Short mmCIF file of C-alpha atoms in Angstrom, two decimals:
data_model
loop_
_atom_site.label_atom_id
_atom_site.label_comp_id
_atom_site.label_asym_id
_atom_site.label_seq_id
_atom_site.Cartn_x
_atom_site.Cartn_y
_atom_site.Cartn_z
CA MET A 1 -2.99 46.19 -9.24
CA ARG A 2 -4.52 42.97 -10.58
CA SER A 3 -8.20 43.87 -10.42
CA ALA A 4 -10.61 46.71 -9.76
CA GLY A 5 -11.01 45.47 -6.19
CA ALA A 6 -7.26 45.68 -5.56
CA LEU A 7 -7.19 49.17 -7.07
CA HIS A 8 -9.97 50.31 -4.75
CA ARG A 9 -7.93 49.18 -1.74
CA LEU A 10 -4.92 51.12 -2.96
CA LEU A 11 -6.99 54.27 -3.40
CA ASP A 12 -8.12 54.00 0.24
CA VAL A 13 -4.46 54.01 1.34
CA LEU A 14 -2.97 56.76 -0.83
CA PRO A 15 -4.20 59.65 1.37
CA VAL A 16 -1.12 58.86 3.50
CA PHE A 17 0.78 60.93 0.92
CA ASP A 18 -1.65 63.89 0.84
CA GLY A 19 0.14 67.23 0.78
CA ASP A 20 3.48 65.77 -0.32
CA GLU A 21 4.61 66.87 -3.78
CA ARG A 22 7.70 64.64 -3.49
CA VAL A 23 5.56 61.53 -3.95
CA VAL A 24 4.20 60.80 -7.43
CA SER A 25 1.78 57.90 -7.87
CA ARG A 26 1.80 55.67 -10.93
CA PHE A 27 -0.26 52.53 -11.46
CA THR A 28 0.31 49.44 -13.52
CA LEU A 29 -1.82 46.43 -14.34
CA VAL A 30 -0.19 43.20 -13.20
CA PRO A 31 -0.99 40.57 -15.86
CA GLY A 32 -2.65 37.26 -15.18
CA SER A 33 -5.88 38.03 -13.34
CA ASP A 34 -9.27 36.82 -14.57
CA PHE A 35 -10.76 40.03 -13.18
CA ASP A 36 -8.60 42.73 -14.73
CA VAL A 37 -11.26 43.87 -17.25
CA ASP A 38 -12.67 46.64 -15.08
CA ALA A 39 -9.36 47.67 -13.51
CA LEU A 40 -8.30 50.02 -16.30
CA ALA A 41 -11.75 51.63 -16.48
CA ALA A 42 -11.74 52.13 -12.71
CA LEU A 43 -8.26 53.64 -12.93
CA ASP A 44 -9.39 56.01 -15.67
CA ARG A 45 -12.32 57.17 -13.52
CA SER A 46 -9.91 57.88 -10.66
CA GLY A 47 -7.84 60.26 -12.83
CA ALA A 48 -4.59 58.44 -11.96
CA ARG A 49 -1.74 57.83 -14.42
CA LEU A 50 -0.86 54.43 -15.82
CA LEU A 51 2.42 52.75 -16.69
CA THR A 52 2.46 49.78 -19.01
CA TRP A 53 3.70 46.57 -17.44
CA ASP A 54 6.91 46.73 -19.48
CA GLU A 55 7.52 50.32 -18.33
CA ALA A 56 6.87 49.39 -14.70
CA ARG A 57 9.33 46.49 -14.84
CA SER A 58 12.05 48.53 -16.47
CA ARG A 59 12.41 51.32 -13.92
CA ALA A 60 13.17 51.50 -10.22
CA HIS A 61 10.48 52.62 -7.77
CA GLY A 62 10.76 54.24 -4.38
CA LEU A 63 7.91 52.06 -3.17
CA VAL A 64 5.69 49.36 -4.68
CA LEU A 65 2.24 49.03 -3.10
CA THR A 66 -0.09 46.12 -3.74
CA ALA A 67 -3.28 44.83 -2.14
CA SER A 68 -2.89 41.30 -3.56
CA PRO A 69 -0.06 38.78 -3.07
CA LYS A 70 -0.81 37.08 -6.38
CA GLY A 71 0.75 37.61 -9.78
CA ALA A 72 4.10 38.99 -10.84
CA ILE A 73 4.13 42.03 -8.54
CA ARG A 74 7.26 40.56 -6.95
CA VAL A 75 9.35 41.32 -10.05
CA LEU A 76 8.85 45.10 -9.80
CA PRO A 77 12.04 46.82 -8.56
CA GLY A 78 11.74 48.61 -5.22
CA PRO A 79 10.60 47.97 -1.63
CA ARG A 80 7.31 46.10 -1.90
CA VAL A 81 4.43 46.52 0.57
CA LEU A 82 1.48 44.13 0.83
CA LEU A 83 -1.54 46.03 2.14
CA PRO A 84 -4.72 44.75 3.84
CA HIS A 85 -7.21 43.28 1.38
CA GLY A 86 -10.71 42.64 2.68
CA ALA A 87 -11.80 41.98 6.23
CA GLY A 88 -9.38 39.27 7.25
CA PHE A 89 -8.51 35.95 5.67
CA ASN A 90 -11.70 33.94 5.85
CA LYS A 91 -11.74 31.93 2.64
CA ALA A 92 -9.61 29.24 1.02
CA LEU A 93 -9.94 28.76 -2.73
CA PRO A 94 -9.47 25.07 -3.59
CA ASP A 95 -8.06 25.73 -7.06
CA GLU A 96 -5.44 28.27 -5.99
CA GLY A 97 -2.23 27.98 -3.96
CA SER A 98 -1.99 25.57 -1.04
CA PRO A 99 -5.13 23.56 -0.24
CA HIS A 100 -7.18 24.91 2.68
CA LEU A 101 -4.90 27.91 3.27
CA PRO A 102 -6.14 31.45 2.72
CA SER A 103 -4.20 33.07 -0.09
CA GLY A 104 -3.32 36.08 2.02
CA LEU A 105 -1.44 33.81 4.45
CA ASP A 106 -0.24 31.20 1.97
CA PRO A 107 3.54 30.73 1.57
CA HIS A 108 2.88 29.79 -2.05
CA TYR A 109 2.16 33.47 -2.73
CA LEU A 110 4.27 35.14 -0.05
CA LEU A 111 7.68 33.55 -0.62
CA VAL A 112 10.13 33.41 -3.50
CA ASP A 113 12.87 30.81 -3.07
CA GLY A 114 11.90 30.54 0.57
CA LYS A 115 12.20 34.30 1.24
CA PRO A 116 9.42 36.90 1.57
CA TRP A 117 9.22 39.21 -1.41
CA ALA A 118 7.47 41.98 0.56
CA ALA A 119 9.50 44.37 2.68
CA LEU A 120 6.36 45.00 4.73
CA HIS A 121 3.21 42.94 5.19
CA ALA A 122 0.53 45.22 6.68
CA LEU A 123 -2.26 43.48 8.59
CA ALA A 124 -5.55 44.60 10.12
CA HIS A 125 -5.55 42.57 13.35
CA GLY A 126 -3.14 40.92 15.75
CA ASP A 127 -4.79 37.54 15.23
CA GLN A 128 -3.86 37.77 11.56
CA LEU A 129 -0.24 38.21 12.57
CA ASP A 130 -0.47 35.09 14.73
CA ARG A 131 -1.99 33.12 11.87
CA LEU A 132 0.64 34.39 9.45
CA ALA A 133 3.37 33.32 11.88
CA ALA A 134 1.85 29.84 12.02
CA HIS A 135 1.57 29.46 8.23
CA CYS A 136 4.52 31.51 6.96
CA PRO A 137 7.07 32.57 9.64
CA PRO A 138 9.43 34.38 7.22
CA ALA A 139 6.64 36.71 6.06
CA ALA A 140 5.46 37.25 9.64
CA ALA A 141 8.92 38.56 10.53
CA ARG A 142 8.24 41.49 8.17
CA ALA A 143 4.62 42.03 9.17
CA THR A 144 3.00 44.64 11.36
CA VAL A 145 -0.56 45.44 12.45
CA VAL A 146 -1.83 48.80 11.18
CA GLY A 147 -5.62 48.41 11.16
CA ASP A 148 -7.93 48.65 8.15
CA PRO A 149 -8.04 51.83 6.01
CA THR A 150 -11.37 50.92 4.46
CA LEU A 151 -13.03 50.46 7.84
CA ASP A 152 -11.64 53.82 8.89
CA ARG A 153 -13.32 55.44 5.87
CA LEU A 154 -16.59 53.90 6.99
CA LEU A 155 -16.18 55.09 10.56
CA ALA A 156 -15.25 58.60 9.44
CA SER A 157 -18.35 58.75 7.23
CA LEU A 158 -20.90 57.57 9.81
CA PRO A 159 -22.19 61.13 10.46
CA ARG A 160 -23.37 61.21 6.82
CA ARG A 161 -25.89 58.38 7.29
CA ASP A 162 -28.91 60.67 6.90
CA ASP A 163 -27.42 62.21 3.74
CA PHE A 164 -26.81 58.77 2.24
CA ARG A 165 -30.36 57.63 2.99
CA ALA A 166 -31.74 60.83 1.47
CA ALA A 167 -29.69 60.24 -1.69
CA LEU A 168 -31.13 56.73 -1.95
CA GLY A 169 -34.70 57.90 -1.36
CA THR A 170 -34.96 55.54 1.62
CA GLY A 171 -37.07 57.73 3.90
CA GLU A 172 -38.27 55.79 6.96
CA ARG A 173 -38.16 52.46 5.17
CA ARG A 174 -35.91 49.71 6.43
CA LEU A 175 -32.94 49.43 4.08
CA VAL A 176 -31.75 45.83 3.80
CA VAL A 177 -28.50 45.19 1.93
CA LEU A 178 -27.79 41.81 0.34
CA THR A 179 -24.06 41.14 0.02
CA SER A 180 -22.57 38.54 -2.29
CA THR A 181 -18.95 37.55 -2.67
CA TRP A 182 -17.63 36.02 -5.91
CA GLY A 183 -17.26 32.42 -6.99
CA PRO A 184 -19.38 29.26 -7.07
CA GLU A 185 -20.35 29.43 -3.38
CA SER A 186 -21.50 33.05 -3.48
CA LEU A 187 -25.07 34.11 -2.76
CA LEU A 188 -25.55 35.25 -6.34
CA ALA A 189 -24.32 31.91 -7.71
CA ARG A 190 -26.24 29.73 -5.26
CA ARG A 191 -29.44 31.77 -4.92
CA PRO A 192 -29.69 34.04 -7.97
CA GLU A 193 -33.45 34.36 -7.52
CA LEU A 194 -33.27 35.71 -3.96
CA PRO A 195 -33.15 39.49 -4.69
CA ALA A 196 -36.25 39.40 -6.90
CA ALA A 197 -38.02 36.92 -4.60
CA LEU A 198 -37.58 39.28 -1.65
CA THR A 199 -39.11 42.20 -3.54
CA ARG A 200 -42.23 40.10 -4.16
CA VAL A 201 -42.93 39.51 -0.47
CA LEU A 202 -41.65 42.73 1.17
CA PRO A 203 -43.97 45.77 1.08
CA HIS A 204 -42.31 48.51 -0.97
CA ASP A 205 -43.24 51.25 1.50
CA THR A 206 -41.76 49.34 4.45
CA TYR A 207 -38.53 47.97 2.97
CA GLN A 208 -35.91 49.11 0.51
CA LEU A 209 -33.52 46.50 -0.88
CA ALA A 210 -29.98 46.99 -2.14
CA LEU A 211 -27.40 44.59 -3.54
CA VAL A 212 -23.64 44.77 -2.92
CA LEU A 213 -21.55 42.49 -5.14
CA HIS A 214 -17.85 41.73 -5.00
CA PRO A 215 -15.96 43.75 -7.64
CA ASN A 216 -14.94 40.46 -9.28
CA GLU A 217 -18.60 39.80 -10.09
CA HIS A 218 -18.89 43.19 -11.77
CA SER A 219 -15.75 42.35 -13.78
CA ARG A 220 -16.80 38.80 -14.61
CA LEU A 221 -20.23 39.65 -15.96
CA GLY A 222 -19.98 43.28 -17.06
CA SER A 223 -22.67 45.85 -16.42
CA TYR A 224 -24.84 44.78 -19.36
CA ASP A 225 -25.26 41.13 -18.36
CA LEU A 226 -25.32 41.98 -14.67
CA THR A 227 -28.24 44.37 -15.00
CA ARG A 228 -29.97 41.94 -17.36
CA HIS A 229 -29.66 39.06 -14.88
CA LEU A 230 -30.92 41.27 -12.07
CA ALA A 231 -33.61 43.05 -14.12
CA PRO A 232 -36.64 41.73 -12.14
CA ALA A 233 -35.15 42.94 -8.84
CA LEU A 234 -33.95 46.25 -10.30
CA ARG A 235 -37.36 46.97 -11.86
CA ALA A 236 -38.89 46.39 -8.43
CA GLY A 237 -36.71 49.14 -6.95
CA THR A 238 -33.63 47.24 -5.74
CA VAL A 239 -30.51 49.43 -5.69
CA LEU A 240 -27.37 47.91 -7.22
CA ALA A 241 -24.32 49.42 -5.53
CA GLY A 242 -21.28 50.48 -7.52
CA PRO A 243 -18.16 48.42 -6.71
CA TYR A 244 -16.13 51.36 -5.38
CA GLU A 245 -17.18 53.49 -2.40
CA GLU A 246 -20.90 53.14 -3.00
CA TRP A 247 -21.02 49.70 -1.37
CA ALA A 248 -19.52 51.24 1.77
CA ALA A 249 -22.00 54.13 1.72
CA LEU A 250 -24.82 51.59 1.58
CA LEU A 251 -23.49 49.80 4.66
CA ILE A 252 -23.62 53.11 6.50
CA ALA A 253 -27.14 53.82 5.25
CA CYS A 254 -28.57 50.36 5.83
CA ASP A 255 -30.54 48.91 8.74
CA ALA A 256 -29.49 45.28 8.26
CA VAL A 257 -27.43 42.98 6.03
CA VAL A 258 -28.17 39.59 4.48
CA THR A 259 -24.90 37.89 3.56
CA ASP A 260 -23.09 34.84 2.29
CA HIS A 261 -19.55 34.08 3.53
CA GLY A 262 -18.02 37.19 1.95
CA SER A 263 -16.24 39.42 4.42
CA THR A 264 -18.15 42.57 3.47
CA ALA A 265 -20.58 41.68 6.25
CA LEU A 266 -17.81 42.10 8.81
CA TYR A 267 -17.66 45.79 7.94
CA ALA A 268 -21.42 45.97 8.56
CA ALA A 269 -20.96 44.15 11.87
CA ALA A 270 -18.27 46.65 12.86
CA LEU A 271 -20.89 49.39 12.41
CA GLY A 272 -23.32 47.47 14.61
CA ARG A 273 -25.68 46.53 11.79
CA PRO A 274 -27.77 43.35 12.31
CA VAL A 275 -26.61 40.46 10.12
CA VAL A 276 -28.66 37.60 8.65
CA GLY A 277 -26.84 34.64 7.10
CA ALA A 278 -27.69 33.26 3.66
CA TYR A 279 -24.68 30.98 3.09
CA ASP A 280 -25.53 27.45 2.00
CA GLY A 281 -22.20 25.95 3.04
CA GLY A 282 -19.23 24.62 1.09
CA ASP A 283 -15.45 24.31 1.18
CA GLU A 284 -14.38 27.95 1.00
CA LEU A 285 -15.19 29.30 4.48
CA ILE A 286 -12.42 28.54 6.98
CA PRO A 287 -13.70 27.41 10.40
CA GLY A 288 -12.69 29.55 13.33
CA THR A 289 -12.30 32.76 11.30
CA PRO A 290 -14.21 35.95 12.17
CA MET A 291 -16.58 35.43 9.24
CA ALA A 292 -17.32 31.85 10.31
CA ALA A 293 -18.04 33.09 13.84
CA LEU A 294 -20.35 35.79 12.47
CA LEU A 295 -22.38 33.28 10.45
CA GLU A 296 -22.61 30.92 13.42
CA ARG A 297 -24.10 33.75 15.48
CA ALA A 298 -26.40 35.22 12.83
CA PRO A 299 -29.92 33.87 12.21
CA ARG A 300 -30.23 32.16 8.84
CA LEU A 301 -32.56 33.06 5.99
CA THR A 302 -33.95 29.94 4.34
CA ASP A 303 -37.04 31.41 2.68
CA PRO A 304 -37.77 34.94 1.44
CA ALA A 305 -40.99 35.06 3.44
CA GLY A 306 -38.98 34.56 6.62
CA LEU A 307 -36.90 37.74 6.29
CA ALA A 308 -38.95 39.85 8.71
CA GLU A 309 -38.60 37.21 11.45
CA ALA A 310 -34.89 36.75 10.70
CA LEU A 311 -34.37 40.51 10.98
CA ARG A 312 -36.10 40.56 14.36
CA ALA A 313 -33.80 37.78 15.58
CA ALA A 314 -30.74 39.53 14.14
CA SER A 315 -31.62 42.79 15.86
CA ALA A 316 -31.39 41.01 19.21
CA GLN A 317 -27.78 39.95 18.48
CA ASP A 318 -24.71 42.11 19.04
CA VAL A 319 -22.31 41.05 16.27
CA ARG A 320 -19.67 43.68 16.91
CA LYS A 321 -17.59 41.13 18.83
CA CYS A 322 -17.15 39.18 15.59
CA ALA A 323 -15.88 42.33 13.88
CA HIS A 324 -13.51 43.05 16.75
CA ALA A 325 -11.77 39.80 15.86
CA ALA A 326 -11.10 41.13 12.33
CA PHE A 327 -10.17 44.77 12.96
CA ASP A 328 -7.68 46.28 15.36
CA LEU A 329 -6.77 49.92 15.93
CA PRO A 330 -9.91 51.61 14.53
CA GLY A 331 -9.17 55.09 13.26
CA GLU A 332 -5.39 54.62 13.34
CA SER A 333 -4.59 52.86 10.07
CA LEU A 334 -3.45 55.83 7.96
CA PRO A 335 -1.11 57.38 10.57
CA ARG A 336 0.45 53.98 11.23
CA LEU A 337 0.79 53.21 7.54
CA ARG A 338 2.28 56.62 6.88
CA ASP A 339 5.00 55.99 9.46
CA GLU A 340 5.84 52.62 7.90
CA LEU A 341 5.76 53.77 4.29
CA TYR A 342 7.84 56.89 4.85
CA ARG A 343 10.36 54.76 6.74
CA LEU A 344 10.74 52.61 3.63
CA LEU A 345 10.99 55.74 1.48
CA ASP A 346 13.63 57.14 3.84
CA LEU A 347 11.68 60.41 3.98
CA ARG A 348 10.20 62.48 6.77
CA PRO A 349 6.42 62.92 6.38
CA ARG A 350 5.05 66.38 5.75
CA ALA A 351 3.68 68.07 8.87
CA VAL A 352 0.06 67.80 7.75
CA PRO A 353 -2.70 65.73 9.33
CA VAL A 354 -3.54 62.45 7.61
CA ARG A 355 -7.14 61.35 7.66
CA PRO A 356 -9.47 59.06 5.69
CA ARG A 357 -11.35 60.62 2.82
CA PRO A 358 -15.09 60.74 3.59
CA LEU A 359 -17.24 58.57 1.37
CA PRO A 360 -19.32 60.34 -1.27
CA ALA A 361 -23.09 60.02 -1.24
CA PRO A 362 -24.43 57.15 -3.36
CA ARG A 363 -25.91 58.08 -6.69
CA ARG A 364 -29.69 58.10 -6.83
CA ALA A 365 -31.31 54.87 -7.88
CA ALA A 366 -32.27 54.62 -11.54
CA ALA A 367 -35.92 54.69 -10.49
CA PRO A 368 -35.86 56.71 -7.23
CA ASN A 369 -39.65 56.63 -6.90
CA GLY A 370 -39.77 52.84 -7.20
CA PRO A 371 -41.49 50.59 -9.73
CA ALA A 372 -43.82 52.01 -12.35
CA ALA A 373 -46.66 49.69 -11.30
CA TYR A 374 -47.76 47.93 -8.13
CA ALA A 375 -50.08 45.24 -6.93
CA VAL A 376 -51.76 46.99 -4.01
CA ARG A 377 -53.26 45.41 -0.90
CA THR A 378 -55.55 47.56 1.25
CA ARG A 379 -57.63 47.13 4.37
CA VAL A 380 -60.39 49.66 5.11
CA THR A 381 -61.59 50.03 8.70
CA GLY A 382 -63.91 52.99 9.01
CA ARG A 383 -61.81 56.01 8.10
CA ARG A 384 -58.53 54.18 8.54
CA VAL A 385 -56.89 52.51 5.53
CA ALA A 386 -53.81 50.30 5.57
CA VAL A 387 -51.98 50.00 2.26
CA GLU A 388 -49.16 47.71 1.10
CA ARG A 389 -47.60 47.77 -2.38
CA PHE A 390 -45.70 45.00 -4.14
CA PRO A 391 -44.32 44.38 -7.63
CA THR A 392 -47.01 43.28 -10.04
CA ASP A 393 -45.59 39.73 -10.27
CA THR A 394 -46.13 39.03 -6.58
CA SER A 395 -48.08 35.90 -5.71
CA LEU A 396 -49.77 37.67 -2.79
CA PRO A 397 -53.46 38.58 -3.20
CA ALA A 398 -54.06 42.21 -4.15
CA HIS A 399 -56.97 44.66 -4.11
CA HIS A 400 -56.03 46.57 -7.26
CA LEU A 401 -53.30 47.41 -9.74
CA ALA A 402 -51.82 50.92 -9.64
CA ALA A 403 -49.57 52.35 -12.37
CA GLU A 404 -47.56 55.49 -13.07
CA SER A 405 -48.01 57.36 -16.33
CA PRO A 406 -46.14 57.46 -18.62
CA TYR A 407 -43.63 54.91 -17.29
CA ALA A 408 -45.77 51.81 -16.85
CA GLY A 409 -46.12 49.49 -19.81
CA PRO A 410 -49.23 49.45 -22.00
CA ARG A 411 -50.67 46.31 -20.40
CA GLU A 412 -50.27 47.68 -16.86
CA THR A 413 -51.62 51.09 -17.85
CA GLN A 414 -54.72 49.62 -19.50
CA SER A 415 -55.38 47.25 -16.57
CA ALA A 416 -54.74 49.68 -13.72
CA ALA A 417 -57.59 50.68 -11.43
CA VAL A 418 -55.46 53.59 -10.20
CA LEU A 419 -53.31 55.71 -12.49
CA TRP A 420 -51.13 58.55 -11.29
CA ARG A 421 -48.78 61.07 -12.82
CA ARG A 422 -46.23 63.25 -11.03
CA SER A 423 -45.71 66.91 -11.81
CA ARG A 424 -42.46 67.68 -13.61
CA PRO A 425 -40.18 70.73 -13.57
CA ALA A 426 -40.92 73.31 -16.22
CA ALA A 427 -39.20 72.63 -19.53
CA GLY A 428 -36.33 74.95 -20.38
CA THR A 429 -37.48 75.49 -23.95
CA PRO A 430 -39.45 78.42 -25.41
CA HIS A 431 -42.23 76.24 -26.91
CA THR A 432 -44.15 74.09 -24.43
CA SER A 433 -47.39 72.17 -24.17
CA THR A 434 -48.50 70.99 -20.74
CA TRP A 435 -51.48 69.10 -19.34
CA THR A 436 -53.50 70.64 -16.56
CA ALA A 437 -54.30 68.36 -13.63
CA GLY A 438 -58.00 68.49 -14.51
CA GLY A 439 -57.41 67.85 -18.20
CA TRP A 440 -55.10 64.87 -17.71
CA THR A 441 -57.23 63.11 -15.08
CA ALA A 442 -60.36 63.52 -17.21
CA ARG A 443 -58.54 62.21 -20.28
CA MET A 444 -57.36 59.09 -18.46
CA LEU A 445 -60.83 58.17 -17.21
CA ASP A 446 -62.20 58.76 -20.69
CA GLU A 447 -59.56 56.64 -22.47
CA LEU A 448 -59.11 53.80 -19.97
CA PRO A 449 -62.35 52.03 -19.05
CA TYR A 450 -60.74 49.97 -16.26
CA CYS A 451 -59.32 53.02 -14.51
CA GLY A 452 -61.38 53.98 -11.47
CA THR A 453 -59.13 56.74 -10.11
CA ALA A 454 -56.73 59.08 -11.88
CA ALA A 455 -54.52 61.32 -9.74
CA ALA A 456 -52.22 64.20 -10.61
CA ILE A 457 -49.52 64.39 -7.92
CA LEU A 458 -48.66 68.09 -7.85
CA THR A 459 -46.42 68.17 -4.78
CA PRO A 460 -45.51 65.62 -2.08
CA GLU A 461 -48.45 67.00 -0.07
CA ARG A 462 -51.09 67.91 -2.70
CA CYS A 463 -52.88 65.98 -5.43
CA LEU A 464 -55.88 66.31 -7.68
CA LEU A 465 -57.83 63.03 -7.53
CA ARG A 466 -60.64 62.21 -9.96
CA HIS A 467 -62.79 59.16 -9.12
CA ARG A 468 -65.02 57.71 -11.83
CA THR A 469 -68.20 57.78 -9.73
CA ALA A 470 -67.44 59.76 -6.56
CA GLY A 471 -66.21 62.96 -8.23
CA THR A 472 -63.12 65.15 -8.26
CA PHE A 473 -61.23 66.05 -5.10
CA ARG A 474 -58.32 67.99 -3.75
CA LEU A 475 -56.19 65.55 -1.71
CA ARG A 476 -53.87 66.92 0.96
CA VAL A 477 -51.37 64.46 2.47
CA GLU A 478 -50.11 65.72 5.80
CA PRO A 479 -46.59 64.66 6.80
CA HIS A 480 -46.08 62.58 9.92
CA ARG A 481 -44.17 64.40 12.65
CA ALA A 482 -42.46 62.57 15.51
CA ASP A 483 -39.28 62.92 17.56
CA GLY A 484 -38.25 66.09 15.79
CA ARG A 485 -38.49 64.54 12.32
CA VAL A 486 -40.84 65.15 9.41
CA MET A 487 -41.74 61.97 7.51
CA ARG A 488 -43.59 61.86 4.21
CA ALA A 489 -45.26 58.89 2.59
CA ASP A 490 -45.29 58.43 -1.17
CA PRO A 491 -48.49 60.24 -2.19
CA ALA A 492 -49.09 57.54 -4.81
CA ALA A 493 -49.58 55.04 -1.97
CA VAL A 494 -52.06 57.43 -0.32
CA VAL A 495 -53.95 57.74 -3.61
CA SER A 496 -54.40 53.95 -3.59
CA ALA A 497 -55.66 54.13 -0.01
CA VAL A 498 -58.20 56.82 -0.90
CA HIS A 499 -59.31 54.85 -3.98
CA SER A 500 -60.04 51.84 -1.77
CA TRP A 501 -61.95 53.95 0.76
CA LEU A 502 -64.06 55.62 -1.93
CA GLY A 503 -64.91 52.24 -3.39
CA SER A 504 -65.98 50.86 -0.03
CA ARG A 505 -68.34 53.66 1.02
CA PRO A 506 -71.90 54.07 -0.25
CA GLU A 507 -71.81 57.67 1.07
CA ARG A 508 -68.67 59.49 -0.04
CA THR A 509 -69.07 62.99 1.22
CA ALA A 510 -66.22 65.44 1.41
CA PRO A 511 -64.51 66.99 3.22
CA VAL A 512 -63.29 63.96 5.13
CA THR A 513 -60.02 63.07 6.88
CA LEU A 514 -58.63 59.55 6.54
CA LEU A 515 -55.77 57.95 8.46
CA CYS A 516 -53.56 56.03 6.05
CA ASP A 517 -51.08 53.44 7.31
CA VAL A 518 -48.23 53.43 4.79
CA GLY A 519 -45.14 51.46 5.74
CA PRO A 520 -43.74 52.26 9.20
CA PHE A 521 -45.98 55.27 9.98
CA SER A 522 -49.39 56.81 9.40
CA VAL A 523 -50.37 60.02 7.62
CA ARG A 524 -53.57 62.01 7.49
CA ALA A 525 -55.22 62.39 4.10
CA VAL A 526 -57.68 65.26 3.80
CA LEU A 527 -60.16 64.89 0.95
CA GLU A 528 -61.97 68.08 -0.13
CA PRO A 529 -64.01 69.12 -3.19
CA ALA A 530 -61.73 70.43 -5.95
CA ASP A 531 -62.12 73.98 -7.23
CA ASP A 532 -61.12 75.60 -10.53
CA ALA A 533 -57.64 76.48 -9.26
CA ASP A 534 -56.98 72.81 -8.48
CA LEU A 535 -58.13 71.75 -11.94
CA ASP A 536 -55.93 74.36 -13.63
CA ASP A 537 -52.66 73.36 -11.96
CA GLU A 538 -50.11 72.41 -14.59
CA LEU A 539 -48.48 69.01 -14.70
#
């Protein structure tokens, strides 16, 4: 392996040896890559065993697997197999190998003294075999089409879509994934402000944003600088996918993809996800490739405010044809690879089924409930209230500022018209001290003169809401039920809706039922006078 990305590809292939104690896997780091920093850490997380480069060169191997043609892999003793790497060969890197040729098909990397160094070149599509034959006939003579193991993991994991969305806290929001390749023409290099800019114009309760970066970008920057560069978007609730497996889980969970010329979007297209292009052009994308065809077909995002319209246009396009030009033999890659690899090992495979390993659920976002403060826009029409929430640095006009205690900063807390706090699980210690809902809401209105409403969120469906002039209420938020599903809005958004309604009504009698439009659906909010039991609930 030369990088974390190459290691991830190898890990997707190794289930071909499941159940076979005769095969022992060892990894080594091929020197010379600019992106090898994270490879050893990724290997350590996998639990696999490592050989030093000197050890790997000094012993014979039954089989040498690699997902990259670059570097000194060709000096390792044993039959060498070059595995699929990415969705096709769509890019040419001007500073590497032969000009204008993709490295995966470039004789500069595939031949030594005019002869192919790989005993087998595994490809994902028949068109790739034709292109390899045109650019490097000797390597094509040892090539075969097996499909794409990573795509097969995605396809096998499709039934877990609801689980993945639940893990991300997506709910009924529209999950939009931004994908960025690596290098100077990538989305992150060309438009580094785009993730944060999108959060400022997309209502938080309607959209969830996620960012998928090429593993080389994780290696180049490191997690510290990466999260620092992306801090405005991450604070606004954007999910940053891990470079192994999690990016694929997000493609399954998502509703649409915004992409540069990186081939990750072809995996999304293979799943039927709408694709919006955000590539500003350059020298890397090779005309006529599946990725070029996908970007020609996809609507283009030129301004963050135009995303909703671009998504509507993308939803009317069927981009699966573009993916069909990159992937052959869906669901068959591991059986075909097993036949080829065991042939090279001169062994008979064990009589056990071989199947892709299902993807694990993504880890929960660092702030699963979203930002700690919002600029809130509301529209009151009788007993119906529409509410939209944005990060506080949005340029859109807002009705009020709402903040979560104790996570919002001092300035936001002191300026907020609405302050809420969520109930927490009981502490597992013998000595505790806990606010009651009545005590905390009264304390906030007493300490913060700009606060008009303080709300204790006790459960997803029940709150205690104290308004500075209207009084103290029990708030019940009824879930929305449709098509056999139960959908819940964030009660903090409903609290903002109720705050706006109370402020707009000269007569504020309770009980009253409001209809609150929050994101893609509406919920009923029942406002009733609070009693002593409501006030005594513990936070």
